[in-house]
PDB file of C-alpha atoms in Angstrom:
ATOM      1  CA  MET R 205     -12.481  17.659  -7.203  1.00 83.00           C
ATOM      2  CA  ARG R 206      -9.051  18.317  -5.838  1.00 90.00           C
ATOM      3  CA  PHE R 207      -7.265  15.273  -3.866  1.00 94.00           C
ATOM      4  CA  LEU R 208      -4.236  15.035  -1.722  1.00 95.00           C
ATOM      5  CA  LEU R 209      -2.763  11.543  -2.423  1.00 96.00           C
ATOM      6  CA  ILE R 210       0.074  10.384   0.658  1.00 96.00           C
ATOM      7  CA  GLU R 211       1.755   7.301  -0.707  1.00 94.00           C
ATOM      8  CA  ASP R 212       5.564   6.382  -0.902  1.00 92.00           C
ATOM      9  CA  ASN R 213       5.467   3.973  -3.243  1.00 92.00           C
ATOM     10  CA  LYS R 214       6.142   5.761  -6.639  1.00 93.00           C
ATOM     11  CA  GLY R 215       4.720   3.505  -9.127  1.00 94.00           C
ATOM     12  CA  LEU R 216       1.519   2.954  -7.356  1.00 94.00           C
ATOM     13  CA  SER R 217       1.481   6.620  -6.475  1.00 94.00           C
ATOM     14  CA  GLN R 218       1.320   7.475 -10.449  1.00 94.00           C
ATOM     15  CA  ALA R 219      -1.294   4.973 -11.088  1.00 94.00           C
ATOM     16  CA  ILE R 220      -3.504   6.256  -8.922  1.00 94.00           C
ATOM     17  CA  THR R 221      -2.940   9.665 -10.102  1.00 93.00           C
ATOM     18  CA  GLU R 222      -3.500   8.762 -13.831  1.00 90.00           C
ATOM     19  CA  ARG R 223      -6.455   6.823 -12.666  1.00 88.00           C
ATOM     20  CA  LEU R 224      -8.355   9.486 -10.970  1.00 90.00           C
ATOM     21  CA  GLU R 225      -7.292  12.537 -13.281  1.00 87.00           C
ATOM     22  CA  LEU R 226      -8.859  10.496 -15.726  1.00 81.00           C
ATOM     23  CA  ASP R 227     -11.892  11.083 -14.238  1.00 79.00           C
ATOM     24  CA  GLY R 228     -11.152  14.860 -13.773  1.00 79.00           C
ATOM     25  CA  HIS R 229      -9.969  15.239 -10.881  1.00 87.00           C
ATOM     26  CA  ILE R 230      -6.857  17.450  -9.518  1.00 88.00           C
ATOM     27  CA  VAL R 231      -4.362  14.464  -7.920  1.00 92.00           C
ATOM     28  CA  ASP R 232      -1.804  16.420  -5.323  1.00 93.00           C
ATOM     29  CA  GLY R 233       0.799  13.391  -4.667  1.00 93.00           C
ATOM     30  CA  VAL R 234       3.211  13.453  -1.514  1.00 94.00           C
ATOM     31  CA  SER R 235       5.663  10.097  -0.406  1.00 93.00           C
ATOM     32  CA  ASP R 236       5.942  11.337   3.360  1.00 93.00           C
ATOM     33  CA  VAL R 237       4.048  12.862   6.754  1.00 92.00           C
ATOM     34  CA  SER R 238       6.492  16.227   6.158  1.00 92.00           C
ATOM     35  CA  SER R 239       4.848  17.140   2.916  1.00 92.00           C
ATOM     36  CA  ALA R 240       1.378  16.529   3.654  1.00 91.00           C
ATOM     37  CA  ASN R 241       1.748  18.742   6.377  1.00 90.00           C
ATOM     38  CA  THR R 242       3.238  21.532   4.001  1.00 90.00           C
ATOM     39  CA  MET R 243       0.304  20.772   1.197  1.00 90.00           C
ATOM     40  CA  GLN R 244      -2.447  21.186   3.802  1.00 88.00           C
ATOM     41  CA  ASN R 245      -1.066  24.329   4.849  1.00 87.00           C
ATOM     42  CA  LEU R 246      -1.337  25.703   1.059  1.00 85.00           C
ATOM     43  CA  THR R 247      -4.466  24.680   0.063  1.00 86.00           C
ATOM     44  CA  SER R 248      -7.789  22.623   0.742  1.00 87.00           C
ATOM     45  CA  TYR R 249      -8.980  18.944  -0.437  1.00 92.00           C
ATOM     46  CA  ASP R 250     -11.678  17.105  -1.136  1.00 90.00           C
ATOM     47  CA  LEU R 251     -10.705  14.193  -0.190  1.00 94.00           C
ATOM     48  CA  ILE R 252      -7.292  12.639   1.214  1.00 96.00           C
ATOM     49  CA  LEU R 253      -6.238   9.451   0.088  1.00 96.00           C
ATOM     50  CA  LEU R 254      -3.347   8.265   3.202  1.00 95.00           C
ATOM     51  CA  ASP R 255      -0.397   5.193   3.141  1.00 93.00           C
ATOM     52  CA  LEU R 256      -0.090   4.196   6.242  1.00 90.00           C
ATOM     53  CA  THR R 257       3.567   3.548   6.147  1.00 88.00           C
ATOM     54  CA  LEU R 258       5.709   6.069   5.255  1.00 92.00           C
ATOM     55  CA  PRO R 259       9.257   7.215   5.572  1.00 92.00           C
ATOM     56  CA  ASP R 260       9.176   9.579   8.518  1.00 91.00           C
ATOM     57  CA  GLY R 261       5.879   8.203  10.148  1.00 87.00           C
ATOM     58  CA  ASP R 262       3.024   6.561  10.513  1.00 89.00           C
ATOM     59  CA  GLY R 263      -0.011   7.736   8.277  1.00 89.00           C
ATOM     60  CA  ARG R 264      -2.490   7.545  11.482  1.00 90.00           C
ATOM     61  CA  GLU R 265      -0.631  10.531  13.067  1.00 89.00           C
ATOM     62  CA  VAL R 266      -1.907  12.653  10.077  1.00 90.00           C
ATOM     63  CA  LEU R 267      -5.740  11.000  10.787  1.00 92.00           C
ATOM     64  CA  ARG R 268      -5.357  11.837  14.347  1.00 91.00           C
ATOM     65  CA  HIS R 269      -3.952  15.300  13.848  1.00 91.00           C
ATOM     66  CA  LEU R 270      -6.877  16.290  11.334  1.00 92.00           C
ATOM     67  CA  ARG R 271      -9.405  15.152  13.603  1.00 92.00           C
ATOM     68  CA  ASN R 272      -8.558  16.748  16.527  1.00 92.00           C
ATOM     69  CA  ILE R 273      -8.246  19.958  14.798  1.00 92.00           C
ATOM     70  CA  ASN R 274     -11.978  18.814  13.824  1.00 92.00           C
ATOM     71  CA  ASP R 275     -10.924  19.187  10.154  1.00 91.00           C
ATOM     72  CA  LEU R 276     -13.459  16.701   8.532  1.00 89.00           C
ATOM     73  CA  THR R 277     -12.001  16.074   5.207  1.00 92.00           C
ATOM     74  CA  PRO R 278     -12.771  12.470   3.995  1.00 94.00           C
ATOM     75  CA  ILE R 279      -9.972  10.386   4.168  1.00 95.00           C
ATOM     76  CA  ILE R 280      -9.547   6.652   2.508  1.00 95.00           C
ATOM     77  CA  VAL R 281      -6.517   4.706   4.250  1.00 94.00           C
ATOM     78  CA  ILE R 282      -4.709   3.143   1.794  1.00 91.00           C
ATOM     79  CA  THR R 283      -2.067  -0.240   3.503  1.00 86.00           C
ATOM     80  CA  ALA R 284      -0.825  -3.295   3.326  1.00 83.00           C
ATOM     81  CA  SER R 285      -2.475  -4.863   6.704  1.00 79.00           C
ATOM     82  CA  ARG R 286      -5.119  -7.541   6.117  1.00 77.00           C
ATOM     83  CA  GLU R 287      -5.412  -7.539  10.184  1.00 81.00           C
ATOM     84  CA  ILE R 288      -9.230  -6.409  11.251  1.00 82.00           C
ATOM     85  CA  SER R 289      -7.761  -4.909  14.452  1.00 83.00           C
ATOM     86  CA  GLU R 290      -5.687  -2.217  12.072  1.00 81.00           C
ATOM     87  CA  ARG R 291      -8.685  -1.567  10.335  1.00 81.00           C
ATOM     88  CA  VAL R 292     -10.694  -1.247  13.337  1.00 86.00           C
ATOM     89  CA  LYS R 293      -8.248   1.101  15.052  1.00 86.00           C
ATOM     90  CA  THR R 294      -7.806   3.103  11.786  1.00 88.00           C
ATOM     91  CA  LEU R 295     -11.719   3.652  11.304  1.00 88.00           C
ATOM     92  CA  ASP R 296     -11.982   4.485  14.904  1.00 90.00           C
ATOM     93  CA  LEU R 297      -9.415   7.346  14.828  1.00 90.00           C
ATOM     94  CA  GLY R 298     -12.020   8.930  12.306  1.00 92.00           C
ATOM     95  CA  ALA R 299     -10.707   7.537   8.560  1.00 93.00           C
ATOM     96  CA  ASP R 300     -14.186   7.234   6.491  1.00 92.00           C
ATOM     97  CA  ASP R 301     -13.025   4.147   4.558  1.00 92.00           C
ATOM     98  CA  PHE R 302     -10.707   1.515   4.277  1.00 88.00           C
ATOM     99  CA  LEU R 303      -8.381  -0.246   1.721  1.00 89.00           C
ATOM    100  CA  VAL R 304      -6.258  -3.247   1.483  1.00 88.00           C
ATOM    101  CA  LYS R 305      -3.208  -3.319  -1.042  1.00 88.00           C
ATOM    102  CA  PRO R 306      -3.354  -4.855  -3.781  1.00 88.00           C
ATOM    103  CA  PHE R 307      -6.585  -3.314  -5.323  1.00 88.00           C
ATOM    104  CA  ASP R 308      -8.478  -3.120  -7.906  1.00 88.00           C
ATOM    105  CA  PHE R 309      -8.836   0.576  -9.396  1.00 87.00           C
ATOM    106  CA  ALA R 310     -12.356  -0.141 -10.056  1.00 83.00           C
ATOM    107  CA  GLU R 311     -13.099  -0.646  -6.404  1.00 87.00           C
ATOM    108  CA  LEU R 312     -10.508   3.208  -5.613  1.00 89.00           C
ATOM    109  CA  GLU R 313     -13.115   4.850  -7.538  1.00 87.00           C
ATOM    110  CA  ALA R 314     -15.914   3.407  -6.433  1.00 84.00           C
ATOM    111  CA  ARG R 315     -15.228   4.536  -2.837  1.00 87.00           C
ATOM    112  CA  VAL R 316     -14.231   7.643  -3.665  1.00 89.00           C
ATOM    113  CA  ARG R 317     -17.750   7.684  -5.327  1.00 84.00           C
ATOM    114  CA  ALA R 318     -19.209   6.389  -2.032  1.00 84.00           C
ATOM    115  CA  VAL R 319     -16.948   8.605   0.911  1.00 88.00           C
ATOM    116  CA  LEU R 320     -17.932  11.975  -1.067  1.00 84.00           C
ATOM    117  CA  ARG R 321     -21.853  10.969  -1.993  1.00 78.00           C
ATOM    118  CA  ARG R 322     -21.740  10.548   2.037  1.00 80.00           C
ATOM    119  CA  LYS R 323     -20.038  14.267   2.051  1.00 76.00           C
ATOM    120  CA  ARG R 324     -22.812  15.542   0.771  1.00 68.00           C
ATOM    121  CA  GLY R 325     -25.255  13.513   2.829  1.00 64.00           C
ATOM    122  CA  ASP R 326     -26.893  12.330  -0.182  1.00 59.00           C
ATOM    123  CA  ALA R 327     -27.387   8.617  -1.519  1.00 51.00           C
ATOM    124  CA  ARG R 328     -27.654   9.937  -5.324  1.00 57.00           C
ATOM    125  CA  ASN R 329     -24.512  11.402  -7.456  1.00 63.00           C
ATOM    126  CA  GLN R 330     -26.659  14.096  -9.490  1.00 75.00           C
ATOM    127  CA  ILE R 331     -27.449  17.886  -8.642  1.00 80.00           C
ATOM    128  CA  GLU R 332     -30.412  19.337 -10.299  1.00 84.00           C
ATOM    129  CA  ILE R 333     -30.165  23.000 -10.867  1.00 85.00           C
ATOM    130  CA  GLY R 334     -33.277  24.681 -13.182  1.00 85.00           C
ATOM    131  CA  ASN R 335     -33.274  22.540 -15.835  1.00 91.00           C
ATOM    132  CA  VAL R 336     -29.479  21.498 -15.519  1.00 91.00           C
ATOM    133  CA  SER R 337     -28.738  17.766 -14.282  1.00 91.00           C
ATOM    134  CA  PHE R 338     -24.936  17.577 -13.090  1.00 89.00           C
ATOM    135  CA  ASP R 339     -23.302  14.463 -12.237  1.00 82.00           C
ATOM    136  CA  GLN R 340     -20.401  15.551  -9.548  1.00 71.00           C
ATOM    137  CA  LEU R 341     -18.801  12.292  -9.381  1.00 65.00           C
ATOM    138  CA  ASP R 342     -18.974  11.128 -12.689  1.00 71.00           C
ATOM    139  CA  GLY R 343     -18.282  14.417 -14.360  1.00 77.00           C
ATOM    140  CA  THR R 344     -21.693  14.588 -16.671  1.00 85.00           C
ATOM    141  CA  LEU R 345     -24.100  17.453 -17.735  1.00 90.00           C
ATOM    142  CA  THR R 346     -27.353  17.992 -19.266  1.00 93.00           C
ATOM    143  CA  ILE R 347     -29.637  20.405 -20.338  1.00 94.00           C
ATOM    144  CA  ASP R 348     -33.414  19.571 -20.777  1.00 92.00           C
ATOM    145  CA  GLY R 349     -31.725  15.653 -20.694  1.00 90.00           C
ATOM    146  CA  GLU R 350     -29.265  16.479 -23.587  1.00 92.00           C
ATOM    147  CA  PRO R 351     -25.611  15.487 -23.131  1.00 92.00           C
ATOM    148  CA  VAL R 352     -23.328  18.907 -22.896  1.00 93.00           C
ATOM    149  CA  THR R 353     -19.720  17.793 -23.357  1.00 90.00           C
ATOM    150  CA  LEU R 354     -17.218  19.793 -21.113  1.00 88.00           C
ATOM    151  CA  ARG R 355     -13.319  19.680 -21.357  1.00 87.00           C
ATOM    152  CA  THR R 356     -11.469  18.904 -18.065  1.00 82.00           C
ATOM    153  CA  GLN R 357     -11.030  22.556 -16.785  1.00 85.00           C
ATOM    154  CA  GLU R 358     -14.325  23.474 -17.755  1.00 88.00           C
ATOM    155  CA  LEU R 359     -15.879  20.510 -16.060  1.00 87.00           C
ATOM    156  CA  ARG R 360     -13.738  21.308 -13.000  1.00 83.00           C
ATOM    157  CA  LEU R 361     -15.125  25.174 -13.040  1.00 89.00           C
ATOM    158  CA  PHE R 362     -18.616  24.609 -13.478  1.00 90.00           C
ATOM    159  CA  GLU R 363     -17.957  22.270  -9.872  1.00 84.00           C
ATOM    160  CA  ALA R 364     -16.512  24.786  -8.008  1.00 84.00           C
ATOM    161  CA  LEU R 365     -18.961  27.426  -9.319  1.00 88.00           C
ATOM    162  CA  VAL R 366     -22.199  24.729  -8.940  1.00 84.00           C
ATOM    163  CA  ASP R 367     -20.620  23.527  -5.236  1.00 77.00           C
ATOM    164  CA  ALA R 368     -22.113  27.066  -3.524  1.00 76.00           C
ATOM    165  CA  PRO R 369     -24.393  28.452  -5.888  1.00 78.00           C
ATOM    166  CA  ASP R 370     -24.944  32.200  -5.380  1.00 79.00           C
ATOM    167  CA  ARG R 371     -21.728  32.406  -3.953  1.00 87.00           C
ATOM    168  CA  VAL R 372     -18.709  34.715  -5.347  1.00 91.00           C
ATOM    169  CA  HIS R 373     -16.095  33.015  -6.053  1.00 90.00           C
ATOM    170  CA  SER R 374     -12.569  34.862  -6.560  1.00 90.00           C
ATOM    171  CA  LYS R 375     -10.234  34.461  -9.252  1.00 88.00           C
ATOM    172  CA  GLU R 376      -7.477  33.421  -7.319  1.00 86.00           C
ATOM    173  CA  HIS R 377     -10.096  30.426  -5.338  1.00 84.00           C
ATOM    174  CA  LEU R 378     -11.250  29.380  -9.060  1.00 88.00           C
ATOM    175  CA  MET R 379      -7.318  28.767  -9.771  1.00 85.00           C
ATOM    176  CA  ASP R 380      -6.668  26.834  -6.816  1.00 81.00           C
ATOM    177  CA  ARG R 381      -9.097  24.323  -8.225  1.00 78.00           C
ATOM    178  CA  LEU R 382      -8.603  24.117 -11.728  1.00 82.00           C
ATOM    179  CA  PHE R 383      -4.850  23.838 -11.890  1.00 78.00           C
ATOM    180  CA  SER R 384      -2.137  21.504 -10.318  1.00 71.00           C
ATOM    181  CA  PHE R 385       0.974  22.847  -8.724  1.00 66.00           C
ATOM    182  CA  GLY R 386       3.473  23.365 -11.069  1.00 61.00           C
ATOM    183  CA  ASP R 387       0.574  23.905 -14.268  1.00 66.00           C
ATOM    184  CA  GLU R 388       0.443  27.315 -15.810  1.00 60.00           C
ATOM    185  CA  GLY R 389      -2.559  29.202 -14.797  1.00 63.00           C
ATOM    186  CA  SER R 390      -3.552  32.716 -14.639  1.00 70.00           C
ATOM    187  CA  SER R 391      -6.400  34.723 -14.135  1.00 73.00           C
ATOM    188  CA  ASN R 392      -6.513  35.393 -17.802  1.00 84.00           C
ATOM    189  CA  ALA R 393      -6.759  31.294 -18.090  1.00 87.00           C
ATOM    190  CA  ILE R 394     -10.029  31.893 -15.939  1.00 90.00           C
ATOM    191  CA  GLU R 395     -11.973  34.272 -17.947  1.00 91.00           C
ATOM    192  CA  VAL R 396     -11.253  32.387 -21.594  1.00 92.00           C
ATOM    193  CA  TYR R 397     -12.899  29.260 -19.735  1.00 91.00           C
ATOM    194  CA  ILE R 398     -15.503  31.168 -17.890  1.00 94.00           C
ATOM    195  CA  GLY R 399     -16.203  32.681 -21.495  1.00 94.00           C
ATOM    196  CA  ARG R 400     -16.386  29.038 -22.292  1.00 94.00           C
ATOM    197  CA  LEU R 401     -18.556  27.939 -19.962  1.00 94.00           C
ATOM    198  CA  ARG R 402     -20.761  30.613 -20.130  1.00 94.00           C
ATOM    199  CA  ARG R 403     -21.624  29.688 -23.846  1.00 94.00           C
ATOM    200  CA  LYS R 404     -22.149  25.777 -23.090  1.00 93.00           C
ATOM    201  CA  LEU R 405     -24.731  27.186 -20.413  1.00 93.00           C
ATOM    202  CA  GLU R 406     -26.382  29.580 -22.728  1.00 91.00           C
ATOM    203  CA  HIS R 407     -29.801  27.374 -23.010  1.00 91.00           C
ATOM    204  CA  SER R 408     -29.888  26.598 -19.568  1.00 93.00           C
ATOM    205  CA  ASN R 409     -31.849  28.499 -16.511  1.00 91.00           C
ATOM    206  CA  LEU R 410     -28.011  29.202 -14.953  1.00 92.00           C
ATOM    207  CA  LYS R 411     -26.210  32.172 -15.203  1.00 93.00           C
ATOM    208  CA  ILE R 412     -22.727  33.192 -14.735  1.00 93.00           C
ATOM    209  CA  GLU R 413     -22.314  36.397 -13.215  1.00 93.00           C
ATOM    210  CA  THR R 414     -19.351  38.469 -13.025  1.00 93.00           C
ATOM    211  CA  VAL R 415     -19.090  40.150  -9.728  1.00 91.00           C
ATOM    212  CA  ARG R 416     -16.944  43.416 -10.138  1.00 89.00           C
ATOM    213  CA  GLY R 417     -13.656  43.457  -8.329  1.00 88.00           C
ATOM    214  CA  ARG R 418     -14.666  40.364  -6.448  1.00 91.00           C
ATOM    215  CA  GLY R 419     -14.785  37.440  -8.920  1.00 91.00           C
ATOM    216  CA  TYR R 420     -18.071  35.048 -10.338  1.00 94.00           C
ATOM    217  CA  ARG R 421     -20.603  33.422  -9.443  1.00 92.00           C
ATOM    218  CA  ILE R 422     -23.538  31.036 -10.671  1.00 91.00           C
ATOM    219  CA  LEU R 423     -27.193  31.847 -10.310  1.00 89.00           C
ATOM    220  CA  CYS R 424     -30.604  30.132 -10.819  1.00 81.00           C
ATOM    221  CA  PRO R 425     -33.558  32.707 -11.884  1.00 69.00           C
TER     222      PRO R 425
END
């Protein structure tokens, strides 16, 4: 999944990024409101982690703007304020959850999982398709109950395809889901990862179909 982290503390931002990347996520980090607006115009995100105290404004303005334009991207607010009134005000603006600094990274990961589950409207992590079981939050895949190891890019690719079965995904869309800004990514790389993923799914009910001139989709007969 792709996350946007808006946090001006460089040390904390780096620590959060490294922790979430270990879970297989892409994290785009920015430190101010202006950069956050720019990034949101460039791509879409599965989750936003938002600090409230930023150099060029209040993070609540980012939250208020997104909700005013009916952008329902889940947002977890990160702040040093322990005032109950501040939490209530932020949640009323449309935040999905609240983390008070300092926090344990295990709690951050748990809250991320919980918010993403709610986004999917499901209390479970598991997606069951044919003889394939995929835990979207833990990034684990089994075929007929047997675990299948996916490397980071393979995991991101499978996640993008299975998130919308039967829908055709262009190479450009898949590149956006696989690579961070600044990473070396190409349509040839997508073809390589598609080939690897096909081999790992060959004993499953799933098939990755090439739709000539349009992209790829995952099918379950």
